[in-house]
CSV table of C-alpha atoms in Angstrom, one decimal:
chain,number,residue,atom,x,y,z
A,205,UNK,CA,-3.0,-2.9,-41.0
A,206,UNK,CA,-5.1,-1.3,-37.7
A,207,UNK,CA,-6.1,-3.8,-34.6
A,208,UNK,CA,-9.5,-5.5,-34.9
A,209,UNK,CA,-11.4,-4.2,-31.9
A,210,UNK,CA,-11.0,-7.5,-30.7
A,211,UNK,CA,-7.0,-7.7,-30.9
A,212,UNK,CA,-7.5,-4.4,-29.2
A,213,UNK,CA,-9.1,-5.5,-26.4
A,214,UNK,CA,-6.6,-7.8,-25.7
A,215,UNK,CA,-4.1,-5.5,-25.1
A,216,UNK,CA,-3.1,-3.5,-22.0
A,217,UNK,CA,-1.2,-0.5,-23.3
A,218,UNK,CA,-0.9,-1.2,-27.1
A,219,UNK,CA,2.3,-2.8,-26.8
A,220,UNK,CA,1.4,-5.3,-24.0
A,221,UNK,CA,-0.2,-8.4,-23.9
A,222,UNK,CA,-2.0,-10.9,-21.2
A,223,UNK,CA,-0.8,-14.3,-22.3
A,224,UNK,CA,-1.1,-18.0,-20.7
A,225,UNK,CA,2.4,-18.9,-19.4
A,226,UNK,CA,2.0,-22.3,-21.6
A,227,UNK,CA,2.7,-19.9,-24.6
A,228,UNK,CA,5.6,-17.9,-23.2
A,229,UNK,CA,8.9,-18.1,-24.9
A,230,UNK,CA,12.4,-17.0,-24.5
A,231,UNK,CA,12.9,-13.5,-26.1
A,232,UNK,CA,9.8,-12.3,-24.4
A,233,UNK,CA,9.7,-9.3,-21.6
A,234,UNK,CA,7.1,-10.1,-18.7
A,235,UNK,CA,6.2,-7.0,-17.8
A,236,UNK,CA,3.5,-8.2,-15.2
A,237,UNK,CA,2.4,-11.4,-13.5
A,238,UNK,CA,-0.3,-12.5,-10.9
A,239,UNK,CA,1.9,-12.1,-8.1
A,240,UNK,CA,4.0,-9.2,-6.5
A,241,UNK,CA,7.8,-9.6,-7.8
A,242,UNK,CA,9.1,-9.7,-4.2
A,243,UNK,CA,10.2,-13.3,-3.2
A,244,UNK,CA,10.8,-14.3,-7.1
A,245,UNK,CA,14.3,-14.4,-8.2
A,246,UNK,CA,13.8,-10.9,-11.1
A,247,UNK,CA,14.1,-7.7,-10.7
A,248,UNK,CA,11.3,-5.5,-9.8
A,249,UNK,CA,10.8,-4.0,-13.3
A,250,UNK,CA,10.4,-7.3,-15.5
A,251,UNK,CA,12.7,-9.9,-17.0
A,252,UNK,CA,13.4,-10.3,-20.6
A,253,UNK,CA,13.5,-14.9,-20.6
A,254,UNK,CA,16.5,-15.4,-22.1
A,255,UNK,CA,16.9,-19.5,-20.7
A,256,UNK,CA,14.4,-22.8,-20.4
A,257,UNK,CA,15.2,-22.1,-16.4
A,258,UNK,CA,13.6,-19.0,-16.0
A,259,UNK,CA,10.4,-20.0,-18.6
A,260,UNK,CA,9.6,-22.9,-16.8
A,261,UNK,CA,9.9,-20.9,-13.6
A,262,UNK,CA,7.0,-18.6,-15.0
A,263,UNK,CA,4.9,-21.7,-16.2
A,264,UNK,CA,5.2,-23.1,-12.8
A,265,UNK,CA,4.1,-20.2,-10.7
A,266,UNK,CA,2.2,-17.8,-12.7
A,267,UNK,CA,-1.6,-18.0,-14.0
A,268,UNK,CA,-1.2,-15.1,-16.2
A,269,UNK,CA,1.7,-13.3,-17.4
A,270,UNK,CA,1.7,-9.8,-19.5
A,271,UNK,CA,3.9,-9.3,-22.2
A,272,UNK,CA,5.5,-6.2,-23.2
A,273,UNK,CA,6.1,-6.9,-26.8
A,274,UNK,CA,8.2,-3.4,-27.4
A,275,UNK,CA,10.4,-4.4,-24.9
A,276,UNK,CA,11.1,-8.2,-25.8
A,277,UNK,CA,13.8,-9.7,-28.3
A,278,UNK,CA,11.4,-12.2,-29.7
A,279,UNK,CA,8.4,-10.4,-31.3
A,280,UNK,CA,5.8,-13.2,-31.7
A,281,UNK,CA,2.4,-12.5,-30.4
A,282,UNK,CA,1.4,-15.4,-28.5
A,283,UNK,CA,-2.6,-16.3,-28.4
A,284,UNK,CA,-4.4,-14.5,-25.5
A,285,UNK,CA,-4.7,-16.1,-22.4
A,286,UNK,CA,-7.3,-18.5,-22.5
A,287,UNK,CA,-9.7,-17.2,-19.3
A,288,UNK,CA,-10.7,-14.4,-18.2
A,289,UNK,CA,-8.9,-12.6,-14.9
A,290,UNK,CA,-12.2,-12.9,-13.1
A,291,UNK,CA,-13.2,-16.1,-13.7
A,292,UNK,CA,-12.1,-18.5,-10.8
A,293,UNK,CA,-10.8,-15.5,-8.7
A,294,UNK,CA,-12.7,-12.9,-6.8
A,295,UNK,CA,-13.9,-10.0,-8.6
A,296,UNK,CA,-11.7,-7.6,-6.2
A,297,UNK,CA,-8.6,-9.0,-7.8
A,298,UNK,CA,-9.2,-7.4,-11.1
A,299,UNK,CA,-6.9,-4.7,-11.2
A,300,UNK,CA,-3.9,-7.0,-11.6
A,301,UNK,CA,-4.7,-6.5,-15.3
A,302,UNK,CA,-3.4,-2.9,-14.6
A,303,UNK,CA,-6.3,-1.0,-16.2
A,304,UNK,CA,-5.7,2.4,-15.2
A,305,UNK,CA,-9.9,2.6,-14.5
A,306,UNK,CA,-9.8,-0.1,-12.0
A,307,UNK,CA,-10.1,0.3,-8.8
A,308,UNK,CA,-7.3,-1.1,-7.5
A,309,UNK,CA,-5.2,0.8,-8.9
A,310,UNK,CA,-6.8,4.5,-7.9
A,311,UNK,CA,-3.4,6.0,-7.0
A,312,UNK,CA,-2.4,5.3,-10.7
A,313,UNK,CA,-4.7,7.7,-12.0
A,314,UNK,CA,-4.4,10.1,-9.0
A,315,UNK,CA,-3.7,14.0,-9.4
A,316,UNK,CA,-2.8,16.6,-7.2
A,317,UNK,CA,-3.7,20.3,-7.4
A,318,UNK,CA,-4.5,22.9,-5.1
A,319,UNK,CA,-8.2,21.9,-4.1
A,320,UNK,CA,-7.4,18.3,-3.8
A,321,UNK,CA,-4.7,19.0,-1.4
A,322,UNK,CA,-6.6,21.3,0.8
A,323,UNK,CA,-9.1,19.0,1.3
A,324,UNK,CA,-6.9,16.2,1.7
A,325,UNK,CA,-5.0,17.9,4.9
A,326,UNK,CA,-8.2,19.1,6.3
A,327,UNK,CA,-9.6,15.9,6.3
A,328,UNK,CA,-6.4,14.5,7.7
A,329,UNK,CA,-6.1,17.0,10.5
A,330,UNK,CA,-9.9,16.2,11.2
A,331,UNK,CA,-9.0,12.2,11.8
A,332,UNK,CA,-5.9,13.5,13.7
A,333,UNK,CA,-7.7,15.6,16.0
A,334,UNK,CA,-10.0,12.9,16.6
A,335,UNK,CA,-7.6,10.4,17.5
A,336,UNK,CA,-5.8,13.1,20.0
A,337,UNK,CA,-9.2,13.5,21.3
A,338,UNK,CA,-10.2,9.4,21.5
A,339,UNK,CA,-6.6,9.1,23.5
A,340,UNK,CA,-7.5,11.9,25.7
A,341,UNK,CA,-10.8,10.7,26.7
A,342,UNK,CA,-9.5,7.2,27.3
A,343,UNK,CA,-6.6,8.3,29.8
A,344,UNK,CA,-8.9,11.0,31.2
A,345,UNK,CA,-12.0,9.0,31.9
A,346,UNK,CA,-11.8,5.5,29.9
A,347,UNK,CA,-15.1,6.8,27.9
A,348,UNK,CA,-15.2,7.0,24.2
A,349,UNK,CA,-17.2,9.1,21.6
A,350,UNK,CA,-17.6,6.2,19.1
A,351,UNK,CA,-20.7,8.5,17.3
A,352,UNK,CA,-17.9,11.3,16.5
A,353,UNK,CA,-15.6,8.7,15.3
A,354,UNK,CA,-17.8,7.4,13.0
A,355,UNK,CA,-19.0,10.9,11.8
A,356,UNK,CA,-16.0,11.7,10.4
A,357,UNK,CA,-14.9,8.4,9.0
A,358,UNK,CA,-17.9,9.2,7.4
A,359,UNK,CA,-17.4,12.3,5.9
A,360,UNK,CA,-13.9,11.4,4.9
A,361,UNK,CA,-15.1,8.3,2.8
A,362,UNK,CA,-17.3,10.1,0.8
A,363,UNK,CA,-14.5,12.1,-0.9
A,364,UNK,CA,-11.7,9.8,-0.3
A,365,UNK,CA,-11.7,8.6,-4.1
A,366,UNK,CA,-10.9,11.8,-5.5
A,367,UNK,CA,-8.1,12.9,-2.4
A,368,UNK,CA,-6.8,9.2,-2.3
A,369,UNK,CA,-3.0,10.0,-3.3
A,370,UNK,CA,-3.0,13.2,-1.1
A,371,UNK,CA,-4.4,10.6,1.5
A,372,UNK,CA,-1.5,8.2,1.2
A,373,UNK,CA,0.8,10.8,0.7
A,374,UNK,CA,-0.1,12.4,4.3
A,375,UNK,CA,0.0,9.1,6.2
A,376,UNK,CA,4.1,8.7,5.2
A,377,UNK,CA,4.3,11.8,7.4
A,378,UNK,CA,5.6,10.1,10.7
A,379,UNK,CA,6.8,11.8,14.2
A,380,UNK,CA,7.5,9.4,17.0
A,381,UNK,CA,5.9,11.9,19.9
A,382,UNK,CA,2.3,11.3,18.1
A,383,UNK,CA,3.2,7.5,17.5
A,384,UNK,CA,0.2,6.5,18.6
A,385,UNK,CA,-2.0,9.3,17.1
A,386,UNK,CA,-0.9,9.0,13.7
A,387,UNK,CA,-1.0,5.1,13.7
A,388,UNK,CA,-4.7,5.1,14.4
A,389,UNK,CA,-4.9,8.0,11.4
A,390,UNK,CA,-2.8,6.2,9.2
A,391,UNK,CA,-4.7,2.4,9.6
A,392,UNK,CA,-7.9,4.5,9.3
A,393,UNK,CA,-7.1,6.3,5.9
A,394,UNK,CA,-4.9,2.9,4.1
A,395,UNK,CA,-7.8,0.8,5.6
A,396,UNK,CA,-10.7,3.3,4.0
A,397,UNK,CA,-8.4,3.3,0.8
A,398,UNK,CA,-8.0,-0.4,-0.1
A,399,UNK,CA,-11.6,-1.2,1.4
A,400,UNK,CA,-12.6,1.2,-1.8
A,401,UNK,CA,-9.9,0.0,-4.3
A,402,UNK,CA,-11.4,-3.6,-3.4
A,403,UNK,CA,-15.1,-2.2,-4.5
A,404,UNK,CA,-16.4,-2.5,-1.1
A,405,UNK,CA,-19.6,-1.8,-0.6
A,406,UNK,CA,-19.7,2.3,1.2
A,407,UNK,CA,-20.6,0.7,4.6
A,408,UNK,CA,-17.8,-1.2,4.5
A,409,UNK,CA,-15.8,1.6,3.6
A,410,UNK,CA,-16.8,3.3,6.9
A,411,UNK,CA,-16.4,0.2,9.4
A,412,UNK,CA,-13.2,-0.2,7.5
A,413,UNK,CA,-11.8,3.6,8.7
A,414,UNK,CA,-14.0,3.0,12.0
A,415,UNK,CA,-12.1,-0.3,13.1
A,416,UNK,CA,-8.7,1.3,12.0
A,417,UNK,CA,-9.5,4.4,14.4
A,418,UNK,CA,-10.0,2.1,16.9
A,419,UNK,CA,-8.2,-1.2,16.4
A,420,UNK,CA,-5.6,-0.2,19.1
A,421,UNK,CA,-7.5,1.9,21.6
A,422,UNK,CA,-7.0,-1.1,24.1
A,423,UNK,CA,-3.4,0.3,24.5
A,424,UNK,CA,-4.3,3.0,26.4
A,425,UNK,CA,-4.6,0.4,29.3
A,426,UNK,CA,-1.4,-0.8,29.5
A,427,UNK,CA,2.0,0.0,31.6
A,428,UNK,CA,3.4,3.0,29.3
A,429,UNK,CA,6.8,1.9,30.5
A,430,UNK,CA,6.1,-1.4,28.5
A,431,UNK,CA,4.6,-0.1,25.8
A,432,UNK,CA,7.6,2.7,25.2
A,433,UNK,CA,11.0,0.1,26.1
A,434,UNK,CA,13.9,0.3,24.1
A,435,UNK,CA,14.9,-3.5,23.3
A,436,UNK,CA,13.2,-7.0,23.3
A,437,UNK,CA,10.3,-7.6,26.0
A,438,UNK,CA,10.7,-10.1,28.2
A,439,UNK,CA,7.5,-13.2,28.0
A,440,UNK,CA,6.1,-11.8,30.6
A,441,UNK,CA,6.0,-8.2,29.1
A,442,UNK,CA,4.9,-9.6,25.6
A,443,UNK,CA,2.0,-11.3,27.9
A,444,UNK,CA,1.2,-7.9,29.0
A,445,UNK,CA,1.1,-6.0,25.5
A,446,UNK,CA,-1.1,-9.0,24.0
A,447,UNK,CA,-4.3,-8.2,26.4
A,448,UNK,CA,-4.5,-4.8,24.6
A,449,UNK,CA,-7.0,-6.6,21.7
A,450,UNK,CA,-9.1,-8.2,24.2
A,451,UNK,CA,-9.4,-4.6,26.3
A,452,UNK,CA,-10.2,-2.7,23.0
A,453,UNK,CA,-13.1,-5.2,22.4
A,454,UNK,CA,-14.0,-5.2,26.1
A,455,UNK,CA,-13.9,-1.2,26.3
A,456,UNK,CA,-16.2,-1.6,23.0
A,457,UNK,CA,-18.4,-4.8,23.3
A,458,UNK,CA,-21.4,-2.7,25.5
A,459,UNK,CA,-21.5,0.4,23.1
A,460,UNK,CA,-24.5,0.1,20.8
A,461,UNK,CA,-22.6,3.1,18.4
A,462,UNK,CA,-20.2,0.9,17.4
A,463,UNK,CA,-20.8,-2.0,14.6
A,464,UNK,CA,-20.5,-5.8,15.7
A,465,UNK,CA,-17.9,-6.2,12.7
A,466,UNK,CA,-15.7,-3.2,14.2
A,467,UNK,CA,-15.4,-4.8,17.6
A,468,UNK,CA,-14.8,-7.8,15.9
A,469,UNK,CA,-11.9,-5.8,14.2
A,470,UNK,CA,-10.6,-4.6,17.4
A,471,UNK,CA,-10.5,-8.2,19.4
A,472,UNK,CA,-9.1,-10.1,16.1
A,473,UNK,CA,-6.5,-7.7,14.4
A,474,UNK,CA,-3.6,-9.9,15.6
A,475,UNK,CA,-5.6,-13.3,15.1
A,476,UNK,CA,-3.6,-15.2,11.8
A,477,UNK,CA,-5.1,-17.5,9.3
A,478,UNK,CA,-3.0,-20.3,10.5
A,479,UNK,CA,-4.1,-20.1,14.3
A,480,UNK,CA,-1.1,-18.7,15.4
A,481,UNK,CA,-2.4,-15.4,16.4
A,482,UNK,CA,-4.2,-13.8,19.6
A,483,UNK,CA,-6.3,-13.8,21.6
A,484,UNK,CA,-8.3,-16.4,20.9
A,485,UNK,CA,-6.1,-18.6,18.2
A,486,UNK,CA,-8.9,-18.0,15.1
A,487,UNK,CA,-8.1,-19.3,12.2
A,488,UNK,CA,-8.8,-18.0,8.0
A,489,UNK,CA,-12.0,-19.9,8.0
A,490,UNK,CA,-13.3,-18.1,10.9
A,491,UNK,CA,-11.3,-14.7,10.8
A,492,UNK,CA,-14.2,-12.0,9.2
A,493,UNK,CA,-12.5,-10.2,6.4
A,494,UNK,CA,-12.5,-6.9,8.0
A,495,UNK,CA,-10.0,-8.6,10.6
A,496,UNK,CA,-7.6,-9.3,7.8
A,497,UNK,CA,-7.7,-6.3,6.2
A,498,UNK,CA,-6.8,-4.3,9.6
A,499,UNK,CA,-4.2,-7.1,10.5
A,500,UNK,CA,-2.4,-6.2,7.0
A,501,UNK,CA,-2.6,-2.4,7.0
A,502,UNK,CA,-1.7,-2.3,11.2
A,503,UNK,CA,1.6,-4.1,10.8
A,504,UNK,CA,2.4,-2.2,7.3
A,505,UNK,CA,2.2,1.1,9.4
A,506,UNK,CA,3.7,0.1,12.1
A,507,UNK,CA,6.6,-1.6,9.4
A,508,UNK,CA,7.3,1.9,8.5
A,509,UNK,CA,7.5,3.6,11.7
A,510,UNK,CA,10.2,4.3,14.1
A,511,UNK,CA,9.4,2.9,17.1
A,512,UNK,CA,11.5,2.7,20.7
A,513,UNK,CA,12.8,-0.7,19.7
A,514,UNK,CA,13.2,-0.1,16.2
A,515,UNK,CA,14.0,1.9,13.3
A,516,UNK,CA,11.4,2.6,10.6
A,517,UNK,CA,11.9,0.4,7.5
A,518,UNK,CA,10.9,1.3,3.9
A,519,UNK,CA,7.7,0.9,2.0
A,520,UNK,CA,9.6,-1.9,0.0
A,521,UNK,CA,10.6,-3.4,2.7
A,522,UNK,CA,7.5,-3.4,4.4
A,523,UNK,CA,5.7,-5.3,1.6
A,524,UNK,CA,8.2,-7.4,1.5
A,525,UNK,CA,7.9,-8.5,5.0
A,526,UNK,CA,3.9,-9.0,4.6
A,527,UNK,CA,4.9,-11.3,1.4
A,528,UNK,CA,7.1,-13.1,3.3
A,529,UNK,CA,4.2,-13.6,6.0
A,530,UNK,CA,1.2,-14.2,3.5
A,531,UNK,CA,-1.4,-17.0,4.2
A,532,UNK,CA,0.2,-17.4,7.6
A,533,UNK,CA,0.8,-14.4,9.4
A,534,UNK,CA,-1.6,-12.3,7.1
A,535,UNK,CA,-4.3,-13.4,4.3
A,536,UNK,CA,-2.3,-13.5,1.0
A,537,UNK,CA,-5.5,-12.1,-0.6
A,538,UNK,CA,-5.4,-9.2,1.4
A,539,UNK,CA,-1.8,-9.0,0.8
A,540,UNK,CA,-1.6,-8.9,-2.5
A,541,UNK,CA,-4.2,-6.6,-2.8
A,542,UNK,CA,-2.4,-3.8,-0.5
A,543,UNK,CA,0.7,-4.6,-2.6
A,544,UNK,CA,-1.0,-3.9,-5.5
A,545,UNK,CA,-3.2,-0.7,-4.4
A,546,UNK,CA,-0.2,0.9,-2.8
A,547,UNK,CA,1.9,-0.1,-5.6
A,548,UNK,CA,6.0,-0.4,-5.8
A,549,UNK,CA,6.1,3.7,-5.2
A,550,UNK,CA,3.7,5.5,-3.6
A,551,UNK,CA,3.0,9.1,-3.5
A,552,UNK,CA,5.0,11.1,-1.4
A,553,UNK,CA,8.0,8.6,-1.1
A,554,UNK,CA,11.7,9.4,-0.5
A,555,UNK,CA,14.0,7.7,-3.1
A,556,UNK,CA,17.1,7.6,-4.1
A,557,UNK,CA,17.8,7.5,-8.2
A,558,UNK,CA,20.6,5.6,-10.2
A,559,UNK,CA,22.1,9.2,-10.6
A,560,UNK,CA,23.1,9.3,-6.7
A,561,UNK,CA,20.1,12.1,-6.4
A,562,UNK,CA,17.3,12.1,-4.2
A,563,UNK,CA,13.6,12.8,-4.8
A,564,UNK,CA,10.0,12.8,-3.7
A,565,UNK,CA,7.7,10.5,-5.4
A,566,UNK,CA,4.2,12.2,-6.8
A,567,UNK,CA,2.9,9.4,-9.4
A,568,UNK,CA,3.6,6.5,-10.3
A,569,UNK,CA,4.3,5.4,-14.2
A,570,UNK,CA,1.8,3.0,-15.8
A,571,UNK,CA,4.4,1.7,-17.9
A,572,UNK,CA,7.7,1.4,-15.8
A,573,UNK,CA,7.3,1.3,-12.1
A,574,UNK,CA,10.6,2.3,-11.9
A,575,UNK,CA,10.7,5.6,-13.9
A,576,UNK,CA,7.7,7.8,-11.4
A,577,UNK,CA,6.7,11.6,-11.7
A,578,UNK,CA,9.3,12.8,-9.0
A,579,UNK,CA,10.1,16.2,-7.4
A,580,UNK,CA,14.0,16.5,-7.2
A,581,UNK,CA,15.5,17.2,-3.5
A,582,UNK,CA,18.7,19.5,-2.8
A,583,UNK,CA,20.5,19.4,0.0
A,584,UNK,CA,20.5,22.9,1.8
A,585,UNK,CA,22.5,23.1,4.7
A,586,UNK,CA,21.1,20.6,7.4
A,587,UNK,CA,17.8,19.7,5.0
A,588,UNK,CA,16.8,19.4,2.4
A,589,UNK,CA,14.3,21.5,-0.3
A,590,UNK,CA,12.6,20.4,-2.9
A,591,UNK,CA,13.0,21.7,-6.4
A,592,UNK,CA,11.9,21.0,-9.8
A,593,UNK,CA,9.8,18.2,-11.3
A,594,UNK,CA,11.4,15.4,-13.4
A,595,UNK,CA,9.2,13.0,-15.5
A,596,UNK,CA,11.6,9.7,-15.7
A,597,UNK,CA,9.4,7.8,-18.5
A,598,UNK,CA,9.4,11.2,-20.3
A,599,UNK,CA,13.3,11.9,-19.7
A,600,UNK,CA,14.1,8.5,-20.5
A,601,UNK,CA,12.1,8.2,-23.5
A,602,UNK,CA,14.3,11.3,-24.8
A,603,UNK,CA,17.8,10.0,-23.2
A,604,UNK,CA,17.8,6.1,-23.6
A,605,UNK,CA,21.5,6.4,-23.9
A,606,UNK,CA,21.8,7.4,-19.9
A,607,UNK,CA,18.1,6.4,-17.9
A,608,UNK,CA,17.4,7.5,-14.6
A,609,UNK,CA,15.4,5.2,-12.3
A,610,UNK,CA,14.6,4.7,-8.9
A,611,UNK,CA,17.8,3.1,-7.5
A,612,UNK,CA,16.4,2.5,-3.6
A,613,UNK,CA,13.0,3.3,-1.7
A,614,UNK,CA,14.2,5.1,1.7
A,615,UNK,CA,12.2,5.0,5.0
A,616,UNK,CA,9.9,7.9,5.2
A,617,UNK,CA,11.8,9.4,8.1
A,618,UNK,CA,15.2,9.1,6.5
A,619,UNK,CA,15.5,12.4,5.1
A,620,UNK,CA,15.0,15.8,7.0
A,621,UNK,CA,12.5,17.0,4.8
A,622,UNK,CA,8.9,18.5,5.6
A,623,UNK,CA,6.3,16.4,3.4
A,624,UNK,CA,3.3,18.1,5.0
A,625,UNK,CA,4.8,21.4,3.5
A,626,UNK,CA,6.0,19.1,0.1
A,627,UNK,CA,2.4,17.9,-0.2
A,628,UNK,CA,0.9,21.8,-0.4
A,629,UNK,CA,4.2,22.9,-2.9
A,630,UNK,CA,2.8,20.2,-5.1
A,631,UNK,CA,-0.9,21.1,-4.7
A,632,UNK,CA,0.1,24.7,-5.7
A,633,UNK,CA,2.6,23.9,-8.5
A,634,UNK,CA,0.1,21.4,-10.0
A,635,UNK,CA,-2.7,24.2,-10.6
């Protein structure tokens, strides 16, 4: 017997279903949950309850849940959950349900082909040029050509949507000699993205890339020396590096160009939501949202990075740091929203699979986070070259005797491998 059209609503991907915790029982796989899986003690690709321990852990945390009926041992179909997502949250949450149409979850539904990519490294190479150029015209003469900045911010939100995942992809791309080039890029373009994924009205979108562009301009006045030491700073150093948000906003604050809510940006990206932060000790009921949305994006770049004092660290790793940190370092809105926009594996990732093989991500799966669209990596003498594409869900699905999944997410730099020329192999090979 068919679905009523109001069963079918109810369910995410025919087999899956959003459920109230109350009516969870052991037997059942949670698939999903309100809440990243990093700081909960399951694995990143579900849990099949299989004691009263780990169901009253789910009833104690969890709003929603989605069960993945396929998947679970007992196959009772609990009621559906009560409430709707939206109500009693803000809209820009929705995409937790993991509808492949919702914004949040743009990167889900992203392809790359030929066109896509093209425009996707012009566009990058156009914000990359302007930061060399916005760095330049700082050291030269301290001046800044806010109007060009936001021209091509501009341009580059109007067809971000459809370029996203080449986007993303092309910010993983990271060489220590453009530090802080790229970094100003890379805030720019994740800043643009999730301002979009969140429904943000196009403005927004704009000041969004505009305040990334510029959130760290004040650096150009500091001691280099400082700024580029291997090893801890001293308190006095530390001192020194923390004036770099008030000088962006002072360099900023007379320039009529420039939106109040972008200096804003610029003076409060390392303000914190429990008034911990600098350089004025705001707090989350007077930190602007813009503020917080910078302050997530700025440290998960610079999470990712190599810097002089420290080695890059992985995307996982990175959102598991701003978990850690939510609601007092960073808004946990904010995070959880970037968690869930970049998702587990983002395009262009290096991982390591279960098979002791490495590969480049290119999309995510809907159905198992751990089973992406991958391009398989050989080594070749000191690098390493990319090869041919392997669907895990689809190989899986024919060999459930022996799956392959994603075993460990690397850093982005820890491979030698060229993603600016992997992005363009993939654009080709996709046409």
């Amino acid at each position: 017997m068919s679905e009523s059209p109001e069963r079918q609503s109810e369910l995410l991907w025919g087999n899956e279903i959003l459920v109230d915790p109350g009516n969870l029982q052991q037997g059942h796989f949670v698939a999903r949950m309100d809440r990243p899986w990093i700081g909960t003690p399951f694995p990143l690709e579900g849990v099949l309850i299989s004691d009263k321990k780990e169901l009253d852990w789910f009833r104690q945390h969890c709003a929603w849940l989605v069960v993945d009926l396929l998947r679970s041992s007992n196959r009772y179909r609990p009621p559906r959950h009560s409430e709707r997502w939206r109500s009693g949250r803000q809209r820009e949450w929705s995409g937790y349900l993991s509808d492949d149409e919702a914004s949040i979850n743009v990167l889900r539904r992203a392809r790359l082909d030929r066109e896509i990519v093209s425009e996707a490294v012009a566009m990058h190479d156009l914000l990359l040029q302007q930061a060399d150029a916005l760095i330049a015209s700082i050291t030269r003469s301290g001046r800044i050509d806010s109007q060009q900045i936001r021209r091509s911010v501009s341009q580059i939100a109007r067809s971000l949507e459809t370029n996203m995942a080449a986007m993303v992809w092309l910010t993983r791309i990271k060489r220590s000699d453009q530090y802080t080039a790229r970094h100003c890029v890379n805030v720019a373009i994740l800043s643009m993205g999730l301002a979009q994924a969140l429904e943000w009205q196009p403005d927004q979108v704009e000041l969004a890339g505009a305040a990334g562009m510029l959130h760290d301009l004040g650096k150009m006045k500091l001691d280099p020396e400082i700024l580029t030491k291997r090893g801890s700073l001293s308190d006095e150093e530390y001192e020194h590096v923390k004036q770099h948000a008030n000088l962006g906003y002072q360099m900023l604050r007379g320039d009529a160009e420039v939106h109040p809510s972008v200096k804003q940006a610029v003076l409060e990206h390392h303000e914190r939501p429990d008034g911990a932060g600098y350089p004025n000790g705001r707090d989350r009921v007077t930190l602007q949202p813009l503020s917080t949305l910078i302050s997530a994006v700025d440290a998960y770049d610079a999470i990712t990075s190599t810097r002089p004092y420290r080695k890059a660290r992985s995307h996982h790793e990175a959102l598991g740091e701003l978990w850690k940190a939510r609601d007092s370092q960073f808004d946990s809105g904010i995070v959880e929203a970037l968690i869930q926009f970049l998702g587990w594996i983002t395009p262009g990732t290096v991982v390591r699979l279960s098979n002791g093989k490495f590969a480049i991500v290119l999309r995510a799966s809907n159905q198992h986070r751990l089973w992406p669209l991958v391009r398989l990596l050989e080594p070749d003498e000191e690098r390493y070259r990319i090869t041919r594409r392997l669907d895990l869900a689809r190989y899986n699905s024919d060999h459930p005797e022996k799956p392959i999944r994603v075993a460990e997410v690397l850093p982005d730099d820890a491979l030698e491998i060229e993603l600016h020329a992997a992005l363009q192999s993939e654009g080709s090979a996709a046409d």
